[in-house]
PDB file of N, CA and C in Angstrom:
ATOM      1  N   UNK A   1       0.820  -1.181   0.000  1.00 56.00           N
ATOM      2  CA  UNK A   1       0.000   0.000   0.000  1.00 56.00           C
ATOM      3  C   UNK A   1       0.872   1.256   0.000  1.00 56.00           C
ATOM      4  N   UNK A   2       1.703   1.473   1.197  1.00 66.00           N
ATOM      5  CA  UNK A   2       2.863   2.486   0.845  1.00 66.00           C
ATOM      6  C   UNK A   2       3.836   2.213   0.860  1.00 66.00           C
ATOM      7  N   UNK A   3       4.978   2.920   0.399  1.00 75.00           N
ATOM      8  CA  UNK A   3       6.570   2.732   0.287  1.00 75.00           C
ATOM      9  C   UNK A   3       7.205   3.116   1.056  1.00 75.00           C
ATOM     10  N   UNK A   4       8.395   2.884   0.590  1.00 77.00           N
ATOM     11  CA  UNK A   4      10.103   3.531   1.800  1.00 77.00           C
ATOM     12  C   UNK A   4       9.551   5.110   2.028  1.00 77.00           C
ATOM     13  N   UNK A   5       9.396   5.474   0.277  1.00 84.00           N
ATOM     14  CA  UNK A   5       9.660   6.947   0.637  1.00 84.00           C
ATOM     15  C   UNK A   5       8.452   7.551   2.005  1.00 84.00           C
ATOM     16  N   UNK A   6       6.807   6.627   1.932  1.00 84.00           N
ATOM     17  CA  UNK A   6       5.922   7.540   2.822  1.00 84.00           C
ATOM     18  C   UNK A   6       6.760   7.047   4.014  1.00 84.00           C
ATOM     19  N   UNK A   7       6.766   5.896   4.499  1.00 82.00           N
ATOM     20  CA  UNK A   7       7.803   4.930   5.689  1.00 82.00           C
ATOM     21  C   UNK A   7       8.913   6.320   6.142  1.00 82.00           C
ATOM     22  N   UNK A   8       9.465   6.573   4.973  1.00 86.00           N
ATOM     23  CA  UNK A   8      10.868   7.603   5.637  1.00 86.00           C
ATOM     24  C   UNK A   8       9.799   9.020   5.909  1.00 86.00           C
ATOM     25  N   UNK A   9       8.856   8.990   5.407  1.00 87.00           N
ATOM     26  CA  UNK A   9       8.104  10.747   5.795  1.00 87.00           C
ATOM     27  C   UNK A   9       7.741  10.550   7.002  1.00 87.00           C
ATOM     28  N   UNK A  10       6.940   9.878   7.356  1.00 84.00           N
ATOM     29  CA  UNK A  10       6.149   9.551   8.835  1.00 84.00           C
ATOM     30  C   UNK A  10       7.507   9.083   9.778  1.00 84.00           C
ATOM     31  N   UNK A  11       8.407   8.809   9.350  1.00 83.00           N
ATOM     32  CA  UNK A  11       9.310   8.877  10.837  1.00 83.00           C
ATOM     33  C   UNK A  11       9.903   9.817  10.735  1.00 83.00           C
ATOM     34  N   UNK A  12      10.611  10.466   9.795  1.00 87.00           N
ATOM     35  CA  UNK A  12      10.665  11.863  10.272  1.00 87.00           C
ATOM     36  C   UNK A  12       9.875  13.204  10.916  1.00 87.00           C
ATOM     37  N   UNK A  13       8.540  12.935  10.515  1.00 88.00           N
ATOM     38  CA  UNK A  13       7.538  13.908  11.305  1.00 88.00           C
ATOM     39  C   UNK A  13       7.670  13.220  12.691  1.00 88.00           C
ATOM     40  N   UNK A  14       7.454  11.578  12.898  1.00 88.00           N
ATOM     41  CA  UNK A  14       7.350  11.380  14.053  1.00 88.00           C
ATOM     42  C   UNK A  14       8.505  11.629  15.025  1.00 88.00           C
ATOM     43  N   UNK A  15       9.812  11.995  14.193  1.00 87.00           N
ATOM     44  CA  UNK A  15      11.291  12.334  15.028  1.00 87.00           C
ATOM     45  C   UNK A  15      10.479  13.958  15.373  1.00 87.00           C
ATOM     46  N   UNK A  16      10.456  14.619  14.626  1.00 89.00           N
ATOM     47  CA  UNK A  16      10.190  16.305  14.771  1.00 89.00           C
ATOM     48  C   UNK A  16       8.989  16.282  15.792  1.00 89.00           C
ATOM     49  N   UNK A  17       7.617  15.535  15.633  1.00 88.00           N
ATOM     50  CA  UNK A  17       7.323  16.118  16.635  1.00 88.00           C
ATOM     51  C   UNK A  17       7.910  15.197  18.260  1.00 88.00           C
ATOM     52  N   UNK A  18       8.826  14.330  18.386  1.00 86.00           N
ATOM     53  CA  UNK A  18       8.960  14.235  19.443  1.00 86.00           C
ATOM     54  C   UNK A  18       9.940  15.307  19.703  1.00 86.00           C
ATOM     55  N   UNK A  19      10.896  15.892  18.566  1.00 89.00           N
ATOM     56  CA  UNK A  19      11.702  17.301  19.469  1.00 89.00           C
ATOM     57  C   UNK A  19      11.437  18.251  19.884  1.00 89.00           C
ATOM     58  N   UNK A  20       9.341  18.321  18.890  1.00 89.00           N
ATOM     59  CA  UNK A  20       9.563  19.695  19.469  1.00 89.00           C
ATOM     60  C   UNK A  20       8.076  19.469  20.655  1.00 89.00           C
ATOM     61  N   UNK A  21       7.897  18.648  20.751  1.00 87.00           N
ATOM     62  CA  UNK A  21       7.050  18.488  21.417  1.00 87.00           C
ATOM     63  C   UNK A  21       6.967  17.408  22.746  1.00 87.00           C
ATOM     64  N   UNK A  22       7.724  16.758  23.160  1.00 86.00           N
ATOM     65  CA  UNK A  22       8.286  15.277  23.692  1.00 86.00           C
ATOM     66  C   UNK A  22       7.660  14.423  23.943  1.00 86.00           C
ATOM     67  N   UNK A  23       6.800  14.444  25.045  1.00 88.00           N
ATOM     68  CA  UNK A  23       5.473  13.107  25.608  1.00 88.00           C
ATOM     69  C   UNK A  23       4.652  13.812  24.469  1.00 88.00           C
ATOM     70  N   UNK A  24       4.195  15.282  24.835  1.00 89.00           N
ATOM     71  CA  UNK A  24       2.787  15.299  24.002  1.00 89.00           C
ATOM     72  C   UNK A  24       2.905  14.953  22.533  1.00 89.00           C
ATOM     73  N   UNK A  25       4.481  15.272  21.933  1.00 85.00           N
ATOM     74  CA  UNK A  25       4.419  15.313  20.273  1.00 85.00           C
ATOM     75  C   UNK A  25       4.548  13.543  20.458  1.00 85.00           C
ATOM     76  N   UNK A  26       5.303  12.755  21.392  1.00 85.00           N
ATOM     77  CA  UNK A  26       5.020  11.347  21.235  1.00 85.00           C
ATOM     78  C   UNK A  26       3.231  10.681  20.976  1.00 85.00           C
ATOM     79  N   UNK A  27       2.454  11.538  21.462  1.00 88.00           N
ATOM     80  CA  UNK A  27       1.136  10.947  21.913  1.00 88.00           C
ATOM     81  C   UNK A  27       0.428  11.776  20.576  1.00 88.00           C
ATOM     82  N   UNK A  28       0.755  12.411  20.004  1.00 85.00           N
ATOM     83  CA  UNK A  28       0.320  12.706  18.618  1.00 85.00           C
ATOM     84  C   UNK A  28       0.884  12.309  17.465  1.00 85.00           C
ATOM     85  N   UNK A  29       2.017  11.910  17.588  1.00 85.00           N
ATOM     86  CA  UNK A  29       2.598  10.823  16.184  1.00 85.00           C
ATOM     87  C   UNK A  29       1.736   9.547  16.917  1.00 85.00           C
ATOM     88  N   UNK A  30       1.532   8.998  18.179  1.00 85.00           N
ATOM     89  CA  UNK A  30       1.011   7.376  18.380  1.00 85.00           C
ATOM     90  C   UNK A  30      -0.158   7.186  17.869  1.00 85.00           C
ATOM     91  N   UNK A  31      -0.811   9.000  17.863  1.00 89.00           N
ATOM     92  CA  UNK A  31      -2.339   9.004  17.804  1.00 89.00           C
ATOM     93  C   UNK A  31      -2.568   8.703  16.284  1.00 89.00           C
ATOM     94  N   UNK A  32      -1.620   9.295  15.427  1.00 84.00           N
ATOM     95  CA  UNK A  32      -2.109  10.059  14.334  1.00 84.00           C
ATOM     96  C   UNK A  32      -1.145   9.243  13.429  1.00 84.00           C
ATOM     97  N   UNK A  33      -0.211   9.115  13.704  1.00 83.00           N
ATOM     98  CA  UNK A  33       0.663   8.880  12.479  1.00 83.00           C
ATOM     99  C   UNK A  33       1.190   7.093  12.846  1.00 83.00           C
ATOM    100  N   UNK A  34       1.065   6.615  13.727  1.00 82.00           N
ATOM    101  CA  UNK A  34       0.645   5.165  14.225  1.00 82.00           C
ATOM    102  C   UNK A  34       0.274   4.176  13.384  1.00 82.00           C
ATOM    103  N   UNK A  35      -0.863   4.869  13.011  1.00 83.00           N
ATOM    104  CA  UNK A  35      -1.788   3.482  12.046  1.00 83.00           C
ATOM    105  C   UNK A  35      -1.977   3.674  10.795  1.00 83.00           C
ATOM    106  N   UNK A  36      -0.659   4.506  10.064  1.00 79.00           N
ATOM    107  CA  UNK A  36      -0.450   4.182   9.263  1.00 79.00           C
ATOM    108  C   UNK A  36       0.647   3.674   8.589  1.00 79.00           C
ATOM    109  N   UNK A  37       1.756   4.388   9.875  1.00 77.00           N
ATOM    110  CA  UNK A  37       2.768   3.666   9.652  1.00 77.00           C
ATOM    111  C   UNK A  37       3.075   1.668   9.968  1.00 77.00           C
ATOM    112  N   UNK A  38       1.876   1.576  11.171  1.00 80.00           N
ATOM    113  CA  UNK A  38       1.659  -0.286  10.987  1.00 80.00           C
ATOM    114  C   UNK A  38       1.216  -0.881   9.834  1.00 80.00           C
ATOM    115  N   UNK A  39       1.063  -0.145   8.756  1.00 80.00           N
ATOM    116  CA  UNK A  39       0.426  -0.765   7.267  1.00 80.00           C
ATOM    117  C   UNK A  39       1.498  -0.697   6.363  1.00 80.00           C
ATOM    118  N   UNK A  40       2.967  -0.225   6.938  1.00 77.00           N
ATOM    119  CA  UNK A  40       4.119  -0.337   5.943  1.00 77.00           C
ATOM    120  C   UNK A  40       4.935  -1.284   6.412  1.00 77.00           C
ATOM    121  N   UNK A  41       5.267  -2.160   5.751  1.00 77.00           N
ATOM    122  CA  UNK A  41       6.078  -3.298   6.097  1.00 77.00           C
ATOM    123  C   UNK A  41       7.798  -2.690   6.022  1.00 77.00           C
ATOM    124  N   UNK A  42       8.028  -1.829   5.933  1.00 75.00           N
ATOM    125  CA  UNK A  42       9.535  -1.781   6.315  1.00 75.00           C
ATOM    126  C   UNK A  42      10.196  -1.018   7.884  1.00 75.00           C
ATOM    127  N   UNK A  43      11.094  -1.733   7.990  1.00 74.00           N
ATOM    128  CA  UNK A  43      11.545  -1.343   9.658  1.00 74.00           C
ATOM    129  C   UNK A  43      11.427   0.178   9.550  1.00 74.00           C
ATOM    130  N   UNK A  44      12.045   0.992  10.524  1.00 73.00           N
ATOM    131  CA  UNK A  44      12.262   2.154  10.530  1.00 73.00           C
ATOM    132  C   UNK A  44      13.383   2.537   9.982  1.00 73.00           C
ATOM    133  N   UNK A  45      13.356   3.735   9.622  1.00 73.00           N
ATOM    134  CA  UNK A  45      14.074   4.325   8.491  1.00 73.00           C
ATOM    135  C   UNK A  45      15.254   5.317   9.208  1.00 73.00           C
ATOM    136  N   UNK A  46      14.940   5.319  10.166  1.00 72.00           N
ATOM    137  CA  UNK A  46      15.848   6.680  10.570  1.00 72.00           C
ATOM    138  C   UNK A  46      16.466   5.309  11.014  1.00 72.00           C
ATOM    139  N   UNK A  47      16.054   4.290  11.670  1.00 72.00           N
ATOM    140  CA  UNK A  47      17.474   3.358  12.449  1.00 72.00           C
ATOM    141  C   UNK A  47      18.144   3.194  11.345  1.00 72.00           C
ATOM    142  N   UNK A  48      18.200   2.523  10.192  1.00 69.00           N
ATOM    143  CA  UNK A  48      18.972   2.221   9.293  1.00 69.00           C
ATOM    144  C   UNK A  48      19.886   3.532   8.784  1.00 69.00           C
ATOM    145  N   UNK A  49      19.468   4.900   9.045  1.00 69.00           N
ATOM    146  CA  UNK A  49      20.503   5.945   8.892  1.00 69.00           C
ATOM    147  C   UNK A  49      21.616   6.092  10.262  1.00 69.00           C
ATOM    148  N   UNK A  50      21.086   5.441  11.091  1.00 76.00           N
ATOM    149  CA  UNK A  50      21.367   6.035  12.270  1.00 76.00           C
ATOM    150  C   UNK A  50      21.343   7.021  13.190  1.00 76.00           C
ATOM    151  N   UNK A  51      20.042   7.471  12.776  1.00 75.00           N
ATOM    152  CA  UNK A  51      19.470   9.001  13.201  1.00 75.00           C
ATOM    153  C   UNK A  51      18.500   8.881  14.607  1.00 75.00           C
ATOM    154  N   UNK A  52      17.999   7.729  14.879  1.00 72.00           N
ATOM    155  CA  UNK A  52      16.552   6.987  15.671  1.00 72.00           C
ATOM    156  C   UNK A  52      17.198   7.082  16.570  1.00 72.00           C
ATOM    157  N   UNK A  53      16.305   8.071  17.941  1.00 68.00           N
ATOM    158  CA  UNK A  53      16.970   7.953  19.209  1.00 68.00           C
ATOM    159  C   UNK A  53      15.756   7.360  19.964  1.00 68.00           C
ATOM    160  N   UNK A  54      15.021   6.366  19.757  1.00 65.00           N
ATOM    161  CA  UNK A  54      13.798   5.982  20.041  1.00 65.00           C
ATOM    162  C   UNK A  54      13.737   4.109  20.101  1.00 65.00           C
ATOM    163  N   UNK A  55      14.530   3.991  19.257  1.00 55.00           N
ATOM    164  CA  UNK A  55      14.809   2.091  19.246  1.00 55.00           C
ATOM    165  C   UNK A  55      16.278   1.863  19.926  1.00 55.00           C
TER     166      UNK A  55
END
């Protein structure tokens, strides 16, 4: 259904809003950006850069 490239968009919003926001921007990527990223079958994208301070 989606690719690397949406996979790499949604973890980068979900990196930004945990910086700029921390618990609450966590609880609005879980809310919002969550269930769609469980419908992409590839790991996370920032770990494979080495950017993910979250795994």
């Amino acid at each position: 259904m989606f690719g690397r490239k949406a996979a790499e968009t949604l973890d980068n919003a979900a990196a930004a809003l945990h910086k700029a926001g921390g618990k609450a921007g966590d609880a609005v990527a879980n809310t919002v950006l969550a269930p769609v990223r469980r419908q992409i079958d590839t790991s996370c994208t920032r770990c494979a850069k080495g950017k993910c301070k979250q795994h």
